[in-house]
Coordinates of C-alpha atoms in Angstrom, one line a residue:
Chain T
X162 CA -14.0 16.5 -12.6
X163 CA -10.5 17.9 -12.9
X164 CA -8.3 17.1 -15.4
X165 CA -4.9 16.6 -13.6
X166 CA -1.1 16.8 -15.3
X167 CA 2.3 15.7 -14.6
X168 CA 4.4 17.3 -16.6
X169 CA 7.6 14.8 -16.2
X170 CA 11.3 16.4 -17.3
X171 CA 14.6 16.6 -16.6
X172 CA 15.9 19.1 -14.8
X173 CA 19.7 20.4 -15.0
X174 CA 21.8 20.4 -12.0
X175 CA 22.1 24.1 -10.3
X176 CA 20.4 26.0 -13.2
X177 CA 17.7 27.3 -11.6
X178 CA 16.5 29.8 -14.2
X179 CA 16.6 27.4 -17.1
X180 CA 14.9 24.5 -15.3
X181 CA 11.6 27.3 -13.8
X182 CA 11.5 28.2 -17.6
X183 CA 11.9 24.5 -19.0
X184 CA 9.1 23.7 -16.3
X185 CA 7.0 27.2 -17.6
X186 CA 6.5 25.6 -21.1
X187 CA 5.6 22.6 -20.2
X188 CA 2.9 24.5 -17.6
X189 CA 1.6 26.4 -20.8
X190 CA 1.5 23.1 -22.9
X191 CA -0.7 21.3 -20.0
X192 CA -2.8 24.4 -19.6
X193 CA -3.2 24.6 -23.3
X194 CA -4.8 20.6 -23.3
X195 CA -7.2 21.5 -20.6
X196 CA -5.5 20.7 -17.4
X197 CA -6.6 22.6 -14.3
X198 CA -4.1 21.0 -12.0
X199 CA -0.4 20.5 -13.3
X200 CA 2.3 19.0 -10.5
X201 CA 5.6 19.4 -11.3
X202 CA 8.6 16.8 -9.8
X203 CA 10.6 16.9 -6.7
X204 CA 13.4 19.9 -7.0
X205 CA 12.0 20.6 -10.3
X206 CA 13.9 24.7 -10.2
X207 CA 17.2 23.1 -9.1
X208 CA 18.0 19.2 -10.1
X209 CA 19.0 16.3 -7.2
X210 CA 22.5 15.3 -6.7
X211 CA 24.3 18.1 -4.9
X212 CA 27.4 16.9 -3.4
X213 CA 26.4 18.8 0.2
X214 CA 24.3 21.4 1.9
X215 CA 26.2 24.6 0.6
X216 CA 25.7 23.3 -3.3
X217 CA 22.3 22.8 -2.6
X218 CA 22.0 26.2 -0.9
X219 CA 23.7 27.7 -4.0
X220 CA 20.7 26.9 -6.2
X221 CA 18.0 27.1 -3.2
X222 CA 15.7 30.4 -3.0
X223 CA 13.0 31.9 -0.9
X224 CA 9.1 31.2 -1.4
X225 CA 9.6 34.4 -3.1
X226 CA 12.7 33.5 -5.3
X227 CA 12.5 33.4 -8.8
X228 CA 11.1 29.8 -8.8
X229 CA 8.2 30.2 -6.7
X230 CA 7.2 33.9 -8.0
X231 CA 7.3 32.2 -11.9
X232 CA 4.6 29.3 -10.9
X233 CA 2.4 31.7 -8.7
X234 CA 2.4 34.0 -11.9
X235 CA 1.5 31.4 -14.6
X236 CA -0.7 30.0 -12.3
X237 CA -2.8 33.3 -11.8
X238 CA -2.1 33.7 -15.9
X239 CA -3.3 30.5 -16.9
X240 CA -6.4 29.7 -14.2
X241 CA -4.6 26.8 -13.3
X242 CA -3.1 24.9 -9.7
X243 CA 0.8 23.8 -10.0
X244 CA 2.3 22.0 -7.6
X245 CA 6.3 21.6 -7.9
X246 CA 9.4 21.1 -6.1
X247 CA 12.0 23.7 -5.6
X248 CA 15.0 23.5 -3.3
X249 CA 14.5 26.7 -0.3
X250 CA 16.9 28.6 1.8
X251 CA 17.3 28.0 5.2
X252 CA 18.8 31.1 6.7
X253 CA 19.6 29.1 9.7
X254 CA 20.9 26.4 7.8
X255 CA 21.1 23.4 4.9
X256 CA 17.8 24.3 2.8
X257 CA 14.8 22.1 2.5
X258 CA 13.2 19.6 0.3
X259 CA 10.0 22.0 -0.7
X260 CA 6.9 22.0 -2.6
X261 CA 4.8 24.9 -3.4
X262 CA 1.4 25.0 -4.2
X263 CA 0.1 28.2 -6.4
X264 CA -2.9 28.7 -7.7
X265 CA -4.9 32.0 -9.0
X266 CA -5.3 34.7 -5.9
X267 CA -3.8 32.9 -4.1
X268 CA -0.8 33.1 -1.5
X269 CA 2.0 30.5 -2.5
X270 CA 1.2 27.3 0.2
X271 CA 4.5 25.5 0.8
X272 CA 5.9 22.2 2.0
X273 CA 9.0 21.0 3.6
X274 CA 9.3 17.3 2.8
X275 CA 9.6 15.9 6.4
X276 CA 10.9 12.5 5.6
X277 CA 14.4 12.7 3.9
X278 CA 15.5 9.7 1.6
X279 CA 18.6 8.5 2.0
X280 CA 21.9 10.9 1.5
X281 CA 18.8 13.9 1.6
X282 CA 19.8 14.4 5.4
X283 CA 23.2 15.5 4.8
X284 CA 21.8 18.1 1.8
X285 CA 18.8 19.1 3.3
X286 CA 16.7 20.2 6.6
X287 CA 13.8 18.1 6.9
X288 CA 10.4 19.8 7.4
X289 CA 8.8 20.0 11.0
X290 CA 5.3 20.3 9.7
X291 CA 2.4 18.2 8.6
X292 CA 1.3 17.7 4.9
X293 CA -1.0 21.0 4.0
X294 CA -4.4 20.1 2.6
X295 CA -6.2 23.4 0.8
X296 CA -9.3 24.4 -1.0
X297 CA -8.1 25.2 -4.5
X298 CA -10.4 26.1 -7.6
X299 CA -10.0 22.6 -8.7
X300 CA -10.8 20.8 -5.4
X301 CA -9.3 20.0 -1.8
X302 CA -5.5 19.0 -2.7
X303 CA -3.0 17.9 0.1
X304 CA 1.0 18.2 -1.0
X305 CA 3.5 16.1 -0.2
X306 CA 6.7 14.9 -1.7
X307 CA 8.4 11.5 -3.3
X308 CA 9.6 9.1 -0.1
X309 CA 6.6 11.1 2.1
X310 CA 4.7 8.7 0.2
X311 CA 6.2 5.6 1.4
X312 CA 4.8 6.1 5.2
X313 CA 1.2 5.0 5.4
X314 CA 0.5 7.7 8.4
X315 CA 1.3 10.4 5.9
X316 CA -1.0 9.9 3.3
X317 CA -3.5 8.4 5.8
X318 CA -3.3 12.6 7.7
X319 CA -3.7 14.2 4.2
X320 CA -6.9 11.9 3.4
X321 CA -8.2 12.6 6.7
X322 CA -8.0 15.9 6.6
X323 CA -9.7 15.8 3.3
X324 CA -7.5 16.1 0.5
X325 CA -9.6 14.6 -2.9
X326 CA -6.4 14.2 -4.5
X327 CA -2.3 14.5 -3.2
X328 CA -0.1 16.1 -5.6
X329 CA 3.5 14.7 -5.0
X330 CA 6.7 15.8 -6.8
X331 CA 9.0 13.0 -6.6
X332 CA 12.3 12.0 -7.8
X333 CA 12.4 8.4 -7.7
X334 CA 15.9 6.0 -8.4
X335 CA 15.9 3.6 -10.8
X336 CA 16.4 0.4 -9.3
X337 CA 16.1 -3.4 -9.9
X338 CA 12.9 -5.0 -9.6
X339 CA 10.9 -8.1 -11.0
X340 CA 9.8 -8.7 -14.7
X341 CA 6.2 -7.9 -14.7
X342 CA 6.2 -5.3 -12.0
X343 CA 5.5 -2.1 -11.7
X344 CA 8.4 0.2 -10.0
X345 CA 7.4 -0.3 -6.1
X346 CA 6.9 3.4 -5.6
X347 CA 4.2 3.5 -8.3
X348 CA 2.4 0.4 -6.3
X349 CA 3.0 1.9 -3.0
X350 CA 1.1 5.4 -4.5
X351 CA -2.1 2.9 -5.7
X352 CA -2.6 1.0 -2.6
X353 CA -2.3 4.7 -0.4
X354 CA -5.1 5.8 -2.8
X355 CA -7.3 3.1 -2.1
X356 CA -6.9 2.8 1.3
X357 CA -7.8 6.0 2.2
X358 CA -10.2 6.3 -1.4
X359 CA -7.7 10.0 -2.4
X360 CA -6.8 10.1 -6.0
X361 CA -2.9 10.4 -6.3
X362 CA -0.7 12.5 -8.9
X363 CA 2.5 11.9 -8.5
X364 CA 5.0 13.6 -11.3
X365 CA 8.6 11.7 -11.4
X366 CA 11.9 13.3 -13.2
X367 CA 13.7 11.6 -15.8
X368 CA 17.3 11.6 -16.9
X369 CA 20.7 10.8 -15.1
X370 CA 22.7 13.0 -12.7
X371 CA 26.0 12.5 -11.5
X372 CA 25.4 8.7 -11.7
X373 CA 22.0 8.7 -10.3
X374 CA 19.5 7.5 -12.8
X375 CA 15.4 8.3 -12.0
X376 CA 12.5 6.1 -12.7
X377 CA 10.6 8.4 -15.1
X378 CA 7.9 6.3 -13.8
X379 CA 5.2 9.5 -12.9
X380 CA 1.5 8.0 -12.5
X381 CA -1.7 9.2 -12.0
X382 CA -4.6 7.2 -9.9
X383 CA -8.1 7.2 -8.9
X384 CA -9.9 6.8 -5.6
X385 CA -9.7 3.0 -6.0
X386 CA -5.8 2.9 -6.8
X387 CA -6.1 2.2 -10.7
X388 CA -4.1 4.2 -12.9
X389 CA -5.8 6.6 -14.7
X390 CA -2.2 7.6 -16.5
X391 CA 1.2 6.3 -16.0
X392 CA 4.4 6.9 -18.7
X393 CA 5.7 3.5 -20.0
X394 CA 8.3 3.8 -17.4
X395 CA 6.0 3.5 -14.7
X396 CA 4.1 0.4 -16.4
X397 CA 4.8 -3.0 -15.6
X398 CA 5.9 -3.9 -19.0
X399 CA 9.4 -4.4 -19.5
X400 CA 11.1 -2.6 -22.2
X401 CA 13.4 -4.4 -24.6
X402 CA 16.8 -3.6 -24.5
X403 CA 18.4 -1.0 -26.3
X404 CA 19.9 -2.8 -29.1
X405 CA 22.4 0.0 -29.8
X406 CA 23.8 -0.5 -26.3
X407 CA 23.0 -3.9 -25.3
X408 CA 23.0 -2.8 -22.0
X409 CA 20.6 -4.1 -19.1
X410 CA 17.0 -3.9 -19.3
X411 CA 15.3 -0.6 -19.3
X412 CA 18.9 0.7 -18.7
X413 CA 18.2 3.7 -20.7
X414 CA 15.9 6.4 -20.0
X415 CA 14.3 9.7 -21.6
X416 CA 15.4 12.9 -21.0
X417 CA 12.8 13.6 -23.3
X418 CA 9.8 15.6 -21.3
X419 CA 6.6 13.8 -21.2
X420 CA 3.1 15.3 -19.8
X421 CA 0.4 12.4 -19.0
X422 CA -3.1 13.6 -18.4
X423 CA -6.2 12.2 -16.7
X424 CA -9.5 13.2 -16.0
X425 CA -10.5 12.7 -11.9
X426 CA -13.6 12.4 -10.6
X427 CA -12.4 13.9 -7.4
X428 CA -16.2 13.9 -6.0
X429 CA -15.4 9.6 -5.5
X430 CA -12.7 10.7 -3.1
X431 CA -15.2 12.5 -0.7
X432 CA -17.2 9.3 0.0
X433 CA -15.1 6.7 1.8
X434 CA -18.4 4.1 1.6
X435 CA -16.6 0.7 -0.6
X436 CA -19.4 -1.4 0.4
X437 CA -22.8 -1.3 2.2
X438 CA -21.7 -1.0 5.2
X439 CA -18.3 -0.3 5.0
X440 CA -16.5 2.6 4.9
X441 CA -12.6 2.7 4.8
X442 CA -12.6 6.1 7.6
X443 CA -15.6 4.9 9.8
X444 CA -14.2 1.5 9.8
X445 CA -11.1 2.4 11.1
X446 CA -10.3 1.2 15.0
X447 CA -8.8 4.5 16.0
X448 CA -9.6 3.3 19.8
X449 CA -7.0 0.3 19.2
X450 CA -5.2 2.2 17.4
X451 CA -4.0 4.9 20.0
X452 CA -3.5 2.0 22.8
X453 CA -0.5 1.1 20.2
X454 CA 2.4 3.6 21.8
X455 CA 6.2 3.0 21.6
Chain M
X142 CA 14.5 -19.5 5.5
X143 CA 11.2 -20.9 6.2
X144 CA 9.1 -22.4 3.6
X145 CA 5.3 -21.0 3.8
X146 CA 1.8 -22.6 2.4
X147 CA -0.8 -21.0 1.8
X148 CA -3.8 -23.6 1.3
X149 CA -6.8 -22.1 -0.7
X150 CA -9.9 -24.2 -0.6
X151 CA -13.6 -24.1 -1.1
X152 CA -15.4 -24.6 2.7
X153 CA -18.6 -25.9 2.9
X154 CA -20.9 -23.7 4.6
X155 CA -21.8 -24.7 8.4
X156 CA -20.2 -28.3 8.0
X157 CA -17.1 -27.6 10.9
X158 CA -16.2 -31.4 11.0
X159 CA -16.1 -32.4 6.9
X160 CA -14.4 -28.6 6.6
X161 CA -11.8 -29.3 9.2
X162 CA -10.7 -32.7 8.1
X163 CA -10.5 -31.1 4.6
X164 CA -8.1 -28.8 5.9
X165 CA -6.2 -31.5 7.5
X166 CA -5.8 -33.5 4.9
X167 CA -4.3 -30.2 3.2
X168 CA -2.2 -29.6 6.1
X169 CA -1.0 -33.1 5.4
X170 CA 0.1 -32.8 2.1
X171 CA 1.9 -29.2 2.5
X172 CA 4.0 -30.4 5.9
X173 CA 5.1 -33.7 3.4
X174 CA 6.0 -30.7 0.9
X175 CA 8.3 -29.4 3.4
X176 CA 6.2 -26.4 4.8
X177 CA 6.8 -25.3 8.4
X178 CA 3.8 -22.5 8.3
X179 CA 0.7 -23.8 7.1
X180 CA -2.0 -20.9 6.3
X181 CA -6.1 -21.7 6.0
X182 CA -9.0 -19.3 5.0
X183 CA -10.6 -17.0 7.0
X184 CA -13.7 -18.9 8.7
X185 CA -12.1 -22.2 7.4
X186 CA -13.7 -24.1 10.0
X187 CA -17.3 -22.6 9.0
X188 CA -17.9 -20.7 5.7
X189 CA -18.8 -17.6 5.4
X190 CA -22.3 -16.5 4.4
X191 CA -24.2 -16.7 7.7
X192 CA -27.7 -15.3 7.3
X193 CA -27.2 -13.7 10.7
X194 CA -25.8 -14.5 14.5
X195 CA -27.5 -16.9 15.5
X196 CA -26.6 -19.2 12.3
X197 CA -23.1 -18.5 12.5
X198 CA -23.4 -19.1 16.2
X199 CA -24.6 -22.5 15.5
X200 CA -21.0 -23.3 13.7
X201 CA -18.9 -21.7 16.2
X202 CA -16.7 -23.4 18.7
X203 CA -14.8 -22.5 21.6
X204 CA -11.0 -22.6 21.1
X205 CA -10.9 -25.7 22.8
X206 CA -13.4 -27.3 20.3
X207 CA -12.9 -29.8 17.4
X208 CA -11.5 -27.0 14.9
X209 CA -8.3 -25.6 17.4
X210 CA -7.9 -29.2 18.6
X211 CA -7.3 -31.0 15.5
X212 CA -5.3 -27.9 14.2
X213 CA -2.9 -28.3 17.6
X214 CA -2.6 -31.6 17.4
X215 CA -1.7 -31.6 13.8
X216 CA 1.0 -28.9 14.3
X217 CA 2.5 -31.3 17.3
X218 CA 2.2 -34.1 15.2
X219 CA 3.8 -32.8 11.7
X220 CA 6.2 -30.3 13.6
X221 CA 4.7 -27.3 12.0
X222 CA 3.2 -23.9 12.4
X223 CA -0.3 -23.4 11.3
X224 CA -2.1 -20.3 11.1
X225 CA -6.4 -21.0 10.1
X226 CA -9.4 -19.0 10.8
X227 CA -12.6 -19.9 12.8
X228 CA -15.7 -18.8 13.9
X229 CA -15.5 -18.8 17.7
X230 CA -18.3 -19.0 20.0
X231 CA -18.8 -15.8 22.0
X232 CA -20.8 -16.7 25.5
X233 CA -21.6 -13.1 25.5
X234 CA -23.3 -12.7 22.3
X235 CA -22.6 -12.7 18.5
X236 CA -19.8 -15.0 17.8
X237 CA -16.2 -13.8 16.6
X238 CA -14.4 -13.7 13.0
X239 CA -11.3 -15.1 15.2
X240 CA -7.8 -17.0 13.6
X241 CA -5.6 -19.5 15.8
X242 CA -2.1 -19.9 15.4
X243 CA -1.1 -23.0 16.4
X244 CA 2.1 -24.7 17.2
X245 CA 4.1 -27.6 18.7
X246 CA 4.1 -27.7 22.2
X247 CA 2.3 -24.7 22.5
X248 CA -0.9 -23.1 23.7
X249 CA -3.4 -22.0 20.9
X250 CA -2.9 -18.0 20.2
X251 CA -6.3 -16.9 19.0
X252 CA -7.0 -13.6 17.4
X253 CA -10.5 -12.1 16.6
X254 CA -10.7 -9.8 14.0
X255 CA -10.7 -6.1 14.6
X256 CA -12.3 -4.9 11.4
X257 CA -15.5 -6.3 10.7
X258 CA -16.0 -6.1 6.5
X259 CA -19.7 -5.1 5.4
X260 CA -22.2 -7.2 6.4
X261 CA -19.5 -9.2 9.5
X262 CA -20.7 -6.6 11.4
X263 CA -24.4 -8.3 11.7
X264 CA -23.0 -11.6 12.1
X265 CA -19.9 -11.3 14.7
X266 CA -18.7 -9.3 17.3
X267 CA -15.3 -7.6 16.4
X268 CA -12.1 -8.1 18.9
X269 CA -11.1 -5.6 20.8
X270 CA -7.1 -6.5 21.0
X271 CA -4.2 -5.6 19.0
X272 CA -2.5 -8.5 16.5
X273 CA -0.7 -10.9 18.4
X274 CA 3.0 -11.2 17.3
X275 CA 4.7 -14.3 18.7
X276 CA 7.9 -16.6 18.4
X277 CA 7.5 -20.0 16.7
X278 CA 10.3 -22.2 15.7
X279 CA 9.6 -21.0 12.2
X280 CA 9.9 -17.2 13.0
X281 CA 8.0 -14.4 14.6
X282 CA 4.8 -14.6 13.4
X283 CA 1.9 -12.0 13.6
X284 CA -2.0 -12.6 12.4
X285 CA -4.7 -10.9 11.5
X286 CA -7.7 -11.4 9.2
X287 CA -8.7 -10.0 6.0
X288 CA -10.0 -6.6 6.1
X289 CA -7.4 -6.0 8.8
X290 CA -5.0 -5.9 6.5
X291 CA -6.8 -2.9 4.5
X292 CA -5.6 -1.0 7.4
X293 CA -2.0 0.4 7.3
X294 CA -2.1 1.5 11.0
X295 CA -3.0 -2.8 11.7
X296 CA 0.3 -3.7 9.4
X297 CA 2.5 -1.1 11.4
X298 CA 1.6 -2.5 13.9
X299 CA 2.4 -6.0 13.9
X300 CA 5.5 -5.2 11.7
X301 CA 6.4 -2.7 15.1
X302 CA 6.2 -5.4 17.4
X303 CA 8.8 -7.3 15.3
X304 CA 6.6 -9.8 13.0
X305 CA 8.9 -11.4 10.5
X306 CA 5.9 -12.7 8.5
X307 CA 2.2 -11.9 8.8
X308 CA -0.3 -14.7 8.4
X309 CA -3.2 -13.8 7.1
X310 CA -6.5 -16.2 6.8
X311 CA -8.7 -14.3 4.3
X312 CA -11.7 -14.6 2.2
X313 CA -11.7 -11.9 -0.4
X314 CA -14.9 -11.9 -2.3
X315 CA -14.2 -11.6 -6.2
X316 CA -15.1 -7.8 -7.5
X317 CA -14.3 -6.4 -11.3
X318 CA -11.2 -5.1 -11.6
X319 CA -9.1 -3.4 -15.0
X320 CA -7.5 -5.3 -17.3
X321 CA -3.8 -6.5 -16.1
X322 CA -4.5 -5.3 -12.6
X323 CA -4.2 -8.3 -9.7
X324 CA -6.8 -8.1 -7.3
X325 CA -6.7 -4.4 -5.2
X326 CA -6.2 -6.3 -1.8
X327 CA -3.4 -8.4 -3.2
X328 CA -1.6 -4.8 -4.4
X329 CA -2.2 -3.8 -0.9
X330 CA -0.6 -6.5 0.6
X331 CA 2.4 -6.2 -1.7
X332 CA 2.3 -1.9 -0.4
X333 CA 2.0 -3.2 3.3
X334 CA 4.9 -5.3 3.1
X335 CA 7.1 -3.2 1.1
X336 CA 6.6 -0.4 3.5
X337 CA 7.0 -2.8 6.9
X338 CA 9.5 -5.0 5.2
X339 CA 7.3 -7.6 6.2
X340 CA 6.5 -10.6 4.3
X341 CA 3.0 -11.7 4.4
X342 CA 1.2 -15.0 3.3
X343 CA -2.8 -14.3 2.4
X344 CA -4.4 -17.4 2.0
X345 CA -7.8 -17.2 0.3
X346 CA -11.2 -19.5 -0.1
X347 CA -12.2 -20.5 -3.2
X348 CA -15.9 -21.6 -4.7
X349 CA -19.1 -19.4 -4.2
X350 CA -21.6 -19.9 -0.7
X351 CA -25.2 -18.1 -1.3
X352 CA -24.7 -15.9 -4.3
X353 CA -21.2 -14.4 -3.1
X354 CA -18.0 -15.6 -5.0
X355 CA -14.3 -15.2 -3.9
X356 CA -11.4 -14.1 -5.2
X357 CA -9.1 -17.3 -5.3
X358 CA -6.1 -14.6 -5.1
X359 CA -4.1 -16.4 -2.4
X360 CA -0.5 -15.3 -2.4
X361 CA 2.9 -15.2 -0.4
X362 CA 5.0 -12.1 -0.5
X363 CA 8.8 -10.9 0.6
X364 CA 9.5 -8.3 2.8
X365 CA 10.0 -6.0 -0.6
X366 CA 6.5 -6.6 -1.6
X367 CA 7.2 -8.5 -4.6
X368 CA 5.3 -11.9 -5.0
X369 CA 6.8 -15.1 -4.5
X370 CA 4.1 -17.3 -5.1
X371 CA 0.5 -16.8 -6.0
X372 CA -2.8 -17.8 -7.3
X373 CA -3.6 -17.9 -10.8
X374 CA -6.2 -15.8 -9.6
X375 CA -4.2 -13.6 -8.0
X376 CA -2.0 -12.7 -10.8
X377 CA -2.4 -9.8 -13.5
X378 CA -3.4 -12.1 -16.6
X379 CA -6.6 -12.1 -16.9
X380 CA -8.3 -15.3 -17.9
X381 CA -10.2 -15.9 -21.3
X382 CA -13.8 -16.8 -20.9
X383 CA -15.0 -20.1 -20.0
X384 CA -15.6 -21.0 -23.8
X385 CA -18.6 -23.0 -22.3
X386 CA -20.7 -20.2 -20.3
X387 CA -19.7 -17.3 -22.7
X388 CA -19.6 -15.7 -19.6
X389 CA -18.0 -12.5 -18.2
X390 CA -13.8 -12.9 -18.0
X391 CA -13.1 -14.2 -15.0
X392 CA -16.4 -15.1 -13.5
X393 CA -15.7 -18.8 -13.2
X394 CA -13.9 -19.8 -9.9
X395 CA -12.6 -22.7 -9.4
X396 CA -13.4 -25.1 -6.2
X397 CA -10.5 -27.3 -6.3
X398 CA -8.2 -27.0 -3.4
X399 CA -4.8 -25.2 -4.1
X400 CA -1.7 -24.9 -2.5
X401 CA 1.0 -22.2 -2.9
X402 CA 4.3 -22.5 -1.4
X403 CA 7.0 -20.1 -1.0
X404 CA 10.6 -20.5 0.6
X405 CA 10.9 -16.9 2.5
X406 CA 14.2 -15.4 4.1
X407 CA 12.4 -14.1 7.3
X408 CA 16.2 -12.4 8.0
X409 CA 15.6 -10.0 5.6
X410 CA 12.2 -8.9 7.6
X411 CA 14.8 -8.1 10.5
X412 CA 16.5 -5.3 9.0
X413 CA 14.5 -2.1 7.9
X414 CA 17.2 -0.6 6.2
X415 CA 16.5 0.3 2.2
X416 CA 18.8 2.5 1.4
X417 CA 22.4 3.4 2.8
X418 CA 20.8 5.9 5.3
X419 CA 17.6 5.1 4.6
X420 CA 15.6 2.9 7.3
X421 CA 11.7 2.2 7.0
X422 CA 11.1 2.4 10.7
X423 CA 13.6 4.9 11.4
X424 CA 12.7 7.4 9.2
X425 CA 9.7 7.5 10.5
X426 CA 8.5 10.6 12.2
X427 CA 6.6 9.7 15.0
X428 CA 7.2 13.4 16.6
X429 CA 5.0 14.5 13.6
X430 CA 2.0 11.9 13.4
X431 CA 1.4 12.0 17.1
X432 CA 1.0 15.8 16.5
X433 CA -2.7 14.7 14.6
X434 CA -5.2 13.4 16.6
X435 CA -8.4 13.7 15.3

């Protein structure tokens, strides 16, 4: 069992040092509740919107910036794993999308998000590698980050190569969608879990930037896709306008932080068996599969 | 636009004449409701619970037997497209868990399901070709059956090869699920669409055969995911107790015949775009997943 956090905020455009230690107390509170793992959101050290590469540069570091060196030193502090975004220098160019993974003794483990959302490819280089799966105190955790999620191949590589559970800094926009649904990114995250049987933790931001307004919508499922923990964002129940404001449905969001907390079993992620004789890996037609080229 | 039916009913077990005019009569009523794509169960022809090969051998036809036959001529007849499952008579051994798509003026397209669920696999032999994907005058259509659609790689797929809608025959046998959850394989659906920008019509059997019960969780959705029309069954609200059982929530099923039906803008399947530079098949990086092979 591990008892897995996302520790939800909002972090403040370009203020790197403010937004590591914003993210360190919210680590410590986690920690302090039990939590071995604790994922952080996308670009947690240095906020979203930049208005191009050389802004997003300006607050981007090295794996051993400020950012990175803060999380592998609370990590090792508090006997915990973090998992959390940070924006990283490309000396030959725009900086990536990144995740690092810290955890005690260990070596920082980092990620360039390979599939870009949206205005991302004129900010940011995308990564040329595959999602890293690694043996950490609390189990076998794969990283990968917000629209990674959205391609079925992705999550299907980190789940074969045996992640128990994906940690996934995201950032996800608020947009539209149907009373009585959940936000389609927090649907997309279940169904991956259960079709591969890995748990998912996947910590959102909250607040508005330059105009952009996030989902606050981070979530936390089992092996089978259920939510274990999801913020009231993330829920399919529609909140009530803000009388004050009058303004559209679920218009307004937090800035407050918000940690949710689950329990995992992570040991129901290593059998892929969801009936007698079926088993969601074996079952797969790999041999039909690879005759599918274009 | 194309209006789609999906029509859920209870097959009797072994009895392919009295199961096929049922469906007819079905067929009837949803081509009078304006429907141009009709969608039956999986193994609507047959039922499902076959004690072994042999059984479900003896309610297995070729595709030019009564099942296929009535289906084309009732497509040529009504003008429509209609997409039912079978069990189909192999001369080389088990039968398959196969679905025809039928049409005016056109050849039967049968497809035999590639992933066999649980026990299918002691009863039928699986296909061994991709999921067809073919123009009717209601849209490129792709099929596939049930469990297939568990697998992402299936989806992609057919959703590659240009499928504006994929018809899906299923039988989904009824398991517990949490409170205000729809069934797991109808929040995979929505996931596999949303991610294709697909639509996708999953028509379910009702009733129980031999101990096993299904789902009744039939349901049409858009290319976003989001549900245009489903099942009672299908939905999040979870029924109150048959006040005259005092049985477990949800443990009653009904065996009356229904019929969803959903007007779908099969344009928007054409266009993968979901963001200004965002594109679902675009963004994919293909460089990157052909890099695992395991």
């Amino acid at each position: 069992m591990a008892l897995v956090a996302c520790s939800q905020f909002t972090p403040v455009l370009g203020a790197v040092r403010e937004n590591v230690q914003h993210s360190l107390r919210l680590v410590r509170e986690a920690a302090a509740q039990g939590a071995t793992v604790i994922v952080l959101p996308e670009l947690a050290s240095s906020g979203y919107v930049f208005a191009d590469a050389a802004e997003a540069a300006g607050a981007s570091e090295a794996p051993d910036g400020f950012a990175v060196t803060a999380w592998q030193e609370a990590a090792t502090e508090l006997g915990v794993v973090i998992v959390a975004g940070f924006a990283e220098t490309n000396p030959d160019g725009a900086p990536f999308n990144s995740a690092a993974l810290v955890m005690p003794d260990g070596e920082p483990v980092i990620y360039r998000k390979a599939h870009l959302w949206d205005r991302e490819r004129l900010i940011f280089t995308p990564g040329d590698d595959l999602p890293p799966v690694v043996d950490t105190p609390a189990g076998r955790i794969g990283v990968m980050i917000c629209y990674d999620l959205e391609f079925p191949e992705w999550v299907r590589i980190a789940a074969l190569e045996g992640a128990e559970l994906i940690c996934a800094p995201v950032n996800w926009p608020s947009v539209p969608r149907p009373a009585g649904e959940r936000p389609g990114e927090v649907m997309r995250v279940q169904a991956g879990a259960s079709m591969n049987r890995v748990a998912i933790a996947a910590c959102d931001r909250s607040g508005r930037e330059r105009g952009v307004e996030w989902s606050s919508a981070s979530v936390i499922v089992d092996a089978d896709g259920w939510p274990l923990a999801l913020t009231e964002h993330a829920s399919n129940i529609r909140r009530a306008p803000a009388s004050s404001t009058g303004g559209e449905v679920g218009a307004d969001r937090d800035d407050q932080a918000v940690t949710i907390l689950a329990e995992i079993d992570l040991a129901a992620s290593r059998t892929k068996r969801i009936a007698e004789y079926s088993d969601v890996f074996a079952d797969r037609r790999e041999d039909l599969y690879s005759r599918y080229a274009r």
